[in-house]
Coordinates of C-alpha atoms in Angstrom, one line a residue:
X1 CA 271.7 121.5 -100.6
X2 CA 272.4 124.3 -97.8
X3 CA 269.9 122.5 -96.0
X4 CA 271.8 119.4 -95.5
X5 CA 275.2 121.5 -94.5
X6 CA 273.3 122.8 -91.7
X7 CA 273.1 119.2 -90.0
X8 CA 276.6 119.0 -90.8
X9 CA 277.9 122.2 -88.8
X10 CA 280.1 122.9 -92.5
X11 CA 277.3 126.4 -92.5
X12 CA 276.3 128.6 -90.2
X13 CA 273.7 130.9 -89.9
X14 CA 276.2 133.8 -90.0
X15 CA 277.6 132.6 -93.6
X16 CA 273.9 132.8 -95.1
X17 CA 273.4 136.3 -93.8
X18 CA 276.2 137.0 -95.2
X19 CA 275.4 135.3 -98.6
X20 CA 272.0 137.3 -98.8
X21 CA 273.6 140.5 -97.6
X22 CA 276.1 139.8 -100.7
X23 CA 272.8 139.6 -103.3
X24 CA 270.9 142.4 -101.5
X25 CA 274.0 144.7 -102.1
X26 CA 274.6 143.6 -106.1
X27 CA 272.3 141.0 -107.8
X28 CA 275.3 140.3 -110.3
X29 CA 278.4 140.0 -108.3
X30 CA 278.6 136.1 -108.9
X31 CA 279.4 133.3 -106.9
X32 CA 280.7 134.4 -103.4
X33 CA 283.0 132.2 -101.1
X34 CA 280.3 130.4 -98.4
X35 CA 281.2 128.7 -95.2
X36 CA 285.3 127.7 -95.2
X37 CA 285.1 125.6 -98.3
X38 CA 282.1 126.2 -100.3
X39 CA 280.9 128.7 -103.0
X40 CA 277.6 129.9 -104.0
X41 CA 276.4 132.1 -106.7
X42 CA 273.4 133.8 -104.8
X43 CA 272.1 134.8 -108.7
X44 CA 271.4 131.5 -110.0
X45 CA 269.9 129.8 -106.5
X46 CA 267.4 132.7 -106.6
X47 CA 266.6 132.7 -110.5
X48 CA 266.3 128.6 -110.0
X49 CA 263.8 129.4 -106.4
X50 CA 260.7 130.0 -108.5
X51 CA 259.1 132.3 -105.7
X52 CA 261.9 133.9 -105.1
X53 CA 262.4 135.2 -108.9
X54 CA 258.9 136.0 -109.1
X55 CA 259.2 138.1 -105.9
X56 CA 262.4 140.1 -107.0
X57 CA 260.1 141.8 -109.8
X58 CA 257.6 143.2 -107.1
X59 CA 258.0 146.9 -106.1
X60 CA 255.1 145.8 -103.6
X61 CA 257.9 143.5 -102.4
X62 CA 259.3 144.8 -99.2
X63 CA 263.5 144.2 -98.3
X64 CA 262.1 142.0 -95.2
X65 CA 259.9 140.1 -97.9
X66 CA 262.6 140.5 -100.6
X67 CA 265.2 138.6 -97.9
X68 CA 263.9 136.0 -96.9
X69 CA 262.9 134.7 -100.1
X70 CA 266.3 135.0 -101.0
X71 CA 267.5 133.5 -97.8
X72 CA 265.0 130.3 -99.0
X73 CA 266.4 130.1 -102.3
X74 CA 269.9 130.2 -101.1
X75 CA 268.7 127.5 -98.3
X76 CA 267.5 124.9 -101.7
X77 CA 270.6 125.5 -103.4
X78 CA 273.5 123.0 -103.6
X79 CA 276.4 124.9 -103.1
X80 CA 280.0 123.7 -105.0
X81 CA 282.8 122.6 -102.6
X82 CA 286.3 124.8 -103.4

């Protein structure tokens, strides 16, 4: 999980901005390169985040709310080593 890639200095903070900066600007784009040797596909951590999911429907949802329940979801996800 992301998590676990934080202890091991492999992501940064930077790379999962940059990750839900990716899915903010198109929900669809697909798996988008994450760290120096790891992809992620920002779509299917947030429709396998439960909240997150359920939040992206909301027009009460605002971007602040909107991001960091993407940045959660992205946070759970196990990303796949390139």
């Amino acid at each position: 999980m992301t998590l676990d890639l934080f202890a091991t200095l492999d992501i940064f903070e930077d790379d999962v901005t940059a990750v839900v900066d990716a899915y903010m600007g198109d929900p669809t784009s697909g798996p988008v390169l994450f760290g120096e040797i790891y992809r992620i596909d920002p779509a299917a951590a947030v429709a396998a985040h439960p909240f997150a999911q359920t939040l992206m429907g909301q027009s009460w949802a605002s971007p602040e709310l909107r991001r960091a329940a993407i940045r959660a979801a992205i946070m759970l996800a196990q990303p796949e080593r390139v």
